[in-house]
Rosetta silent file (secondary structure, phi, psi, omega in degrees, C-alpha in Angstrom):
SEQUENCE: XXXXXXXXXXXXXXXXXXXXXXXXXXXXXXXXXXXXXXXXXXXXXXXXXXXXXXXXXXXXXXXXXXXXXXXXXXXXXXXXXXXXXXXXXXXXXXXXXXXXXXXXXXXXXXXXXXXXXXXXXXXXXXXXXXXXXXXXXXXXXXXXXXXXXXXXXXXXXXXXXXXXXXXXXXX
SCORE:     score description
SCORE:     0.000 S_00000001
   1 L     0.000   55.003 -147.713  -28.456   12.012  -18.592 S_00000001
   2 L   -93.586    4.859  166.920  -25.881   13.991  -16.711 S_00000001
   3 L  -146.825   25.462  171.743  -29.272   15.448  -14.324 S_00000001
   4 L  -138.371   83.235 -160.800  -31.635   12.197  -14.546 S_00000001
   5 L   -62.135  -90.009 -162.658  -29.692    9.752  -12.108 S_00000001
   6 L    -6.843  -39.728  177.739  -33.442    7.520  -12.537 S_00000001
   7 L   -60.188  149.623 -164.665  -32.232    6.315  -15.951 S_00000001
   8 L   -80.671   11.715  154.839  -31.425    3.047  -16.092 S_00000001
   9 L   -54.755  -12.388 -149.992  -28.234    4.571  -17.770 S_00000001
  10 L  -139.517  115.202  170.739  -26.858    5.075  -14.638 S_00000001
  11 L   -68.049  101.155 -174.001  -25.936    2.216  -12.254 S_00000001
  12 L   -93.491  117.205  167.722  -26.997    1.739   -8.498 S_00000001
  13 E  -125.460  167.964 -142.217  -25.551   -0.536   -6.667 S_00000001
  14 L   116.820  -82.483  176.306  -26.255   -0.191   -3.048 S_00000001
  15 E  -137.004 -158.217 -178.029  -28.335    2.243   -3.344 S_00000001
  16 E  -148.014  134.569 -179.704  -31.476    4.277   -4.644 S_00000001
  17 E   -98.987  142.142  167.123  -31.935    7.285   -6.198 S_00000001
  18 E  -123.789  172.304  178.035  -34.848    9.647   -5.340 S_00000001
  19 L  -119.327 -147.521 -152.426  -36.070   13.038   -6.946 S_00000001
  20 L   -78.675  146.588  167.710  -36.957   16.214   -6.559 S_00000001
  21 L   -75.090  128.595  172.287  -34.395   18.226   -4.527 S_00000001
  22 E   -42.228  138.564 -174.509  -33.570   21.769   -5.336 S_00000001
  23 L   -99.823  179.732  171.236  -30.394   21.732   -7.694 S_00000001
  24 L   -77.311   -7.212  163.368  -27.860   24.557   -7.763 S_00000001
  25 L  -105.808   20.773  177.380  -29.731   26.239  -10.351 S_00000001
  26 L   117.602  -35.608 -160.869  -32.591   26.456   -8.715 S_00000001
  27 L  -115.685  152.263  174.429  -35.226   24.065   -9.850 S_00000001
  28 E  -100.065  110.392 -174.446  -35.991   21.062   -8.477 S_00000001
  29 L  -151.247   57.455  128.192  -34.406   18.012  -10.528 S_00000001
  30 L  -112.117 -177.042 -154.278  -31.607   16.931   -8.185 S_00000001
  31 E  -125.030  156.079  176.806  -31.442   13.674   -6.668 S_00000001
  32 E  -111.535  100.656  176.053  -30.886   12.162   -3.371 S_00000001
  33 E   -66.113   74.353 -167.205  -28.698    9.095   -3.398 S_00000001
  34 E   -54.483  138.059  161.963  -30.086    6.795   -0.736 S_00000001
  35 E   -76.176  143.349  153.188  -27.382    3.769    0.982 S_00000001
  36 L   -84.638 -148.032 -160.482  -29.586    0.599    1.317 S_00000001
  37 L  -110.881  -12.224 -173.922  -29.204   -1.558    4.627 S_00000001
  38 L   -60.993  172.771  -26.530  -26.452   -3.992    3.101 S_00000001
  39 E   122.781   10.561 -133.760  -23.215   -4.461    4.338 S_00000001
  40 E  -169.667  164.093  170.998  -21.426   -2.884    1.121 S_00000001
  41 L   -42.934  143.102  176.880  -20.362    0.147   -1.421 S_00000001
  42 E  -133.942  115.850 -173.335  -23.395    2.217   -1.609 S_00000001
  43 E  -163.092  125.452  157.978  -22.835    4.129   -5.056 S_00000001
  44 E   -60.167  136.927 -179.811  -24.302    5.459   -8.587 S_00000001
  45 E  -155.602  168.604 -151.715  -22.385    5.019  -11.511 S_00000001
  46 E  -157.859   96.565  159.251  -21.355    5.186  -15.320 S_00000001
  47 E   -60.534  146.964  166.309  -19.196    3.173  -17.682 S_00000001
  48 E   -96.138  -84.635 -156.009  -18.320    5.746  -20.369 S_00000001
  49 E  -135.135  147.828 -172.797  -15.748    4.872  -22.337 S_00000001
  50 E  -103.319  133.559  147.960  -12.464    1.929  -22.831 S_00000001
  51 E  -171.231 -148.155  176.373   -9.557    3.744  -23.720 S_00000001
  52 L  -109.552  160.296  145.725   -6.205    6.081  -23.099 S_00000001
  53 L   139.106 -174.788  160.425   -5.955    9.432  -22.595 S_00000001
  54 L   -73.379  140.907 -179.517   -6.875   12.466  -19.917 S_00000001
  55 E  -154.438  151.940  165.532   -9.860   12.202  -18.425 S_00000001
  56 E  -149.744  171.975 -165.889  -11.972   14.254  -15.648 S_00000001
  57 E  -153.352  140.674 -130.466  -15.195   14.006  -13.963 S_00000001
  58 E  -156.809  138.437  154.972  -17.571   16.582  -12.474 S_00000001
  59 E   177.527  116.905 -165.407  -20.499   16.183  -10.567 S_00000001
  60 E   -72.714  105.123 -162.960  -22.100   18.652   -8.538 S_00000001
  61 E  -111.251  116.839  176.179  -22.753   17.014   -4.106 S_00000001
  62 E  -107.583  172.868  155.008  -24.548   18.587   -1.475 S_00000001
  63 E   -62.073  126.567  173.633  -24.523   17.061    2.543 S_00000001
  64 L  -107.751 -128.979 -177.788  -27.691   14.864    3.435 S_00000001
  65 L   -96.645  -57.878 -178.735  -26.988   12.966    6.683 S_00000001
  66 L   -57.084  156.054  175.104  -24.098   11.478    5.200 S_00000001
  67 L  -139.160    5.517 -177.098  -21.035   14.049    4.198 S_00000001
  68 E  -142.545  155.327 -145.075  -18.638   12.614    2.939 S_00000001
  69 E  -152.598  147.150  160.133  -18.181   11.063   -0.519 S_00000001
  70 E  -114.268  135.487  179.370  -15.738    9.486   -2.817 S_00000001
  71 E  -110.837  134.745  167.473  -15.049   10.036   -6.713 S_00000001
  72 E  -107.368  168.661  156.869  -13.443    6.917   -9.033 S_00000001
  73 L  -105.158   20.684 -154.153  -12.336    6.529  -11.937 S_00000001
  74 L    83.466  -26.855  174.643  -13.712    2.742  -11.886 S_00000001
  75 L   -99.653  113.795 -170.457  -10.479    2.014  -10.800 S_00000001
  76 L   -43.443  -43.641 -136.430   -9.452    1.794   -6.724 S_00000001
  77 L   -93.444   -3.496 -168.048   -6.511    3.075   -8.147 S_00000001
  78 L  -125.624  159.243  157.327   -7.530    6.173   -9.180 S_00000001
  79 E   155.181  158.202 -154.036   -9.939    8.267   -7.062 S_00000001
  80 E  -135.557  124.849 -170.420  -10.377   11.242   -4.772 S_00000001
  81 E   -92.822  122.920 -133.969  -11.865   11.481   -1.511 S_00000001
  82 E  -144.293  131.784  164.214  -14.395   14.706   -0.509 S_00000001
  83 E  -116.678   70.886  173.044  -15.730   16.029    2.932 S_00000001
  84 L   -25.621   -7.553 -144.234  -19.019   17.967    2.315 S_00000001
  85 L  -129.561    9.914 -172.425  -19.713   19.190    5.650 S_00000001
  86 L  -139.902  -30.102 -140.041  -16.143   21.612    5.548 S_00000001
  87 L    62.228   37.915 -147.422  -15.459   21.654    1.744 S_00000001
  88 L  -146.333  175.554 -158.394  -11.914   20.125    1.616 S_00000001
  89 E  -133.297  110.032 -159.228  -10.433   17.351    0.288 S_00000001
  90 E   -83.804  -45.593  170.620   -9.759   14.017    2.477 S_00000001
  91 E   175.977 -178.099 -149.339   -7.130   12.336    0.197 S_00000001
  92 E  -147.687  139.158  175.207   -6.233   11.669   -3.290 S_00000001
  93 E  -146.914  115.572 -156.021   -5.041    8.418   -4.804 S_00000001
  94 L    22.390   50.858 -178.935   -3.618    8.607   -8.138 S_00000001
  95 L  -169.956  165.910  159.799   -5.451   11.461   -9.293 S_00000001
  96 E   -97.060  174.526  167.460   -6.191   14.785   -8.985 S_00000001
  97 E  -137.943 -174.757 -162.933   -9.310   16.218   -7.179 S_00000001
  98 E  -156.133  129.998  115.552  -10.940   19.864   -6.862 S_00000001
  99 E  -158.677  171.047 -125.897  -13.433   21.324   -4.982 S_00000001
 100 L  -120.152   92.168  166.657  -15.617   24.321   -5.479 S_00000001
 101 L   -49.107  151.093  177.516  -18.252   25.715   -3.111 S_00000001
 102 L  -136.128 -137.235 -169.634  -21.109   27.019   -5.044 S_00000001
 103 L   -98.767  151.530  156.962  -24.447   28.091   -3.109 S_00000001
 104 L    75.402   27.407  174.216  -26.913   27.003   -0.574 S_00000001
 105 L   102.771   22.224 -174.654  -24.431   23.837    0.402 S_00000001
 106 L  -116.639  102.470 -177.528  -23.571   22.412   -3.118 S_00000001
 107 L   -59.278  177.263  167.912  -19.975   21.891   -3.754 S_00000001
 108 L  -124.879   86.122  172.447  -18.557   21.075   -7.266 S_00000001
 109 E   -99.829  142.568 -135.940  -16.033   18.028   -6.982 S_00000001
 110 E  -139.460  104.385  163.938  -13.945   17.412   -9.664 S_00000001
 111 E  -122.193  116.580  164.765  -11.601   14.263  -10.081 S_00000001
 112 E  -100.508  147.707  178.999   -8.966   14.175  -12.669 S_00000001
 113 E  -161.043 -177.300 -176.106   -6.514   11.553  -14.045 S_00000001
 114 L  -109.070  174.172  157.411   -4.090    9.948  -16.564 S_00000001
 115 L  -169.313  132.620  163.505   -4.648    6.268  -18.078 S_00000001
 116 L  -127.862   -1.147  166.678   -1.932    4.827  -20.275 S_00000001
 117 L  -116.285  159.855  175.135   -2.678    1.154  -20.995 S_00000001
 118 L   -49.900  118.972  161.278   -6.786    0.695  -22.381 S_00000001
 119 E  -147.796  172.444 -166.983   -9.553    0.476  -19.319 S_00000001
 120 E   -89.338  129.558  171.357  -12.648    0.817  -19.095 S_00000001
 121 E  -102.026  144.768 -153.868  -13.400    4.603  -17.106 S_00000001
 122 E  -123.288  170.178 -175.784  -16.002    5.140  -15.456 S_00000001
 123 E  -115.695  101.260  174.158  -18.133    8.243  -14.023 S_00000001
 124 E  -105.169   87.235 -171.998  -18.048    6.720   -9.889 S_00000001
 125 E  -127.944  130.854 -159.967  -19.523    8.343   -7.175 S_00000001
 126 E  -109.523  124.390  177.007  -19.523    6.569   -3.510 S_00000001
 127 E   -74.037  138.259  134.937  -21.078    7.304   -0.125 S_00000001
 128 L   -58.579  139.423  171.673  -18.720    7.340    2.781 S_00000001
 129 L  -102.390 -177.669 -169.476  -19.538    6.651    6.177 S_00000001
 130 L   -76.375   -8.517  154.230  -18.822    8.515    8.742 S_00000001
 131 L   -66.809   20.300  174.952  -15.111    7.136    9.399 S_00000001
 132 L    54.812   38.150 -134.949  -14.594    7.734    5.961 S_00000001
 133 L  -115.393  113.506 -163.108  -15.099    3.983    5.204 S_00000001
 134 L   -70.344  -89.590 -148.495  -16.649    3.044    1.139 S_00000001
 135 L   -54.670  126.574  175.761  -17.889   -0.487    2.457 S_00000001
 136 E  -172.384  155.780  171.465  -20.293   -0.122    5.306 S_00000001
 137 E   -82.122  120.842  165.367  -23.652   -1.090    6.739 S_00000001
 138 L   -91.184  168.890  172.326  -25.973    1.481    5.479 S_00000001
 139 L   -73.951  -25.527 -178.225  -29.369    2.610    7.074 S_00000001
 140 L    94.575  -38.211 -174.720  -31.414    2.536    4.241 S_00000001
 141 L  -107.902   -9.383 -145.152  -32.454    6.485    4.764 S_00000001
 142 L  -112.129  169.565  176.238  -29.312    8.129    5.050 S_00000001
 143 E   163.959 -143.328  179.796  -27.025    9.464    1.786 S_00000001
 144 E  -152.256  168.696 -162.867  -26.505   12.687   -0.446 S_00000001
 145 E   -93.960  159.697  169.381  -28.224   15.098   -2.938 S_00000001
 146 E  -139.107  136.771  173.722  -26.827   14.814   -6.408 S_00000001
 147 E  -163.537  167.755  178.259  -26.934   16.433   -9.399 S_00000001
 148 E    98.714    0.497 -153.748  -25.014   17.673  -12.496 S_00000001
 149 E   -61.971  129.218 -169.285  -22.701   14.582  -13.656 S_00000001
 150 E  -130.672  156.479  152.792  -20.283   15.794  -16.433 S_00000001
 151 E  -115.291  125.197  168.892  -17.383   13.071  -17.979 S_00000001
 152 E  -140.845  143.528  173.157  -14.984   14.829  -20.118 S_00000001
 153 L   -77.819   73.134  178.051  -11.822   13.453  -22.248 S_00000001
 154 L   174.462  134.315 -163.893   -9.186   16.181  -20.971 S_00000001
 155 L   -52.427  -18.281  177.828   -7.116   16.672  -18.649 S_00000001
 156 L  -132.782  139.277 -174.128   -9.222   19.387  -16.771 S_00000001
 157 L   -57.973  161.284  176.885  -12.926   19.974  -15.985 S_00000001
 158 L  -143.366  154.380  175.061  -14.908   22.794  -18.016 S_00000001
 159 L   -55.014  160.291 -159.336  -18.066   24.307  -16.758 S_00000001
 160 L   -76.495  106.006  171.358  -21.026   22.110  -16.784 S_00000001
 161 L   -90.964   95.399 -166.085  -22.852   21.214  -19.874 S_00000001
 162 L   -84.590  118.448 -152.090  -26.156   19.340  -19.691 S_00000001
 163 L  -133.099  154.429 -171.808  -26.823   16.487  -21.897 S_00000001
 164 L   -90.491   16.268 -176.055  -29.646   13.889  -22.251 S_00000001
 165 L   125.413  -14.536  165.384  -28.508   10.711  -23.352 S_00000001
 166 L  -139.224  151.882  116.418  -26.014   11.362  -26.033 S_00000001
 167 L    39.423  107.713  149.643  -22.254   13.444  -25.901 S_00000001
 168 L   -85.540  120.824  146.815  -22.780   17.517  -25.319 S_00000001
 169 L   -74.376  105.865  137.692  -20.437   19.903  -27.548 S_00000001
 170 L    -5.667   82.357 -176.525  -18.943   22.831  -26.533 S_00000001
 171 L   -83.777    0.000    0.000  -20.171   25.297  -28.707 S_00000001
């Protein structure tokens, strides 16, 4: 469901997803990721898969009232930090990260990494406040548009495939 956050495939904690926003191709199916009012991470998310290997993650983030956003890897340890309102890259913590303006305000960010003993990895993506801070008292109204999520087993992102509830192939 890598452009229907609403499935309960996809974990909110936090927060709330609403729909549609114009996406980058035009139609409207992207999502707005609302922070609740808690005290706490306000983030959507995906277990994938427990293993080894290369791994990268994709997911296409525009600026709401919030702008700045963090990508995991499930793990604190791995994850890449994003500033929406410049395009840049805030910091990097055992990983790499990427990103890609595309049109009308919607970046492409892009986290890559390694894992060598078995975890579980996850598809993570976390509202920032504006101190750049994941745990914070949210507003309840304020967040980012989302759309686009891709997980792929390899060291580097490929363009954007969409898939519906089971594994896209490269054709």
């Amino acid at each position: 469901y890598s452009e229907d956050f609403s499935q309960s495939y996809w974990t909110k904690s936090g927060a709330s997803v609403t729909s549609g926003f114009t996406s980058p191709d035009g139609t409207a199916n992207a999502y707005k990721l609302v922070e609740d009012s808690a005290n706490s991470n306000h983030q959507v998310y995906r277990n994938t898969i427990t293993t080894t290997g290369s791994f990268s993650n994709t997911i296409f983030v525009k600026a709401a009232e919030r702008s700045k956003i963090r990508l995991n890897s499930g793990s604190s340890s791995e994850s890449v930090s994003f500033n929406l309102s410049n395009g840049t890259i805030i910091s990097q913590t055992g990983a790499t990260g990427k990103i890609v303006s595309m049109l009308n305000g919607w970046y492409k960010c892009t986290i890559s990494w390694n894992v060598t003993s078995v975890a579980a990895q996850y598809l993570l993506l976390g509202i920032l406040d504006n101190n750049g801070n994941a745990s914070y008292t949210g507003n309840g109204s304020s967040g980012v548009y989302i759309w686009g999520a891709q997980f792929e087993s390899q060291s580097q992102a490929t363009a954007y495939i969409k898939s519906d509830g089971i594994a896209a192939v490269r054709k």
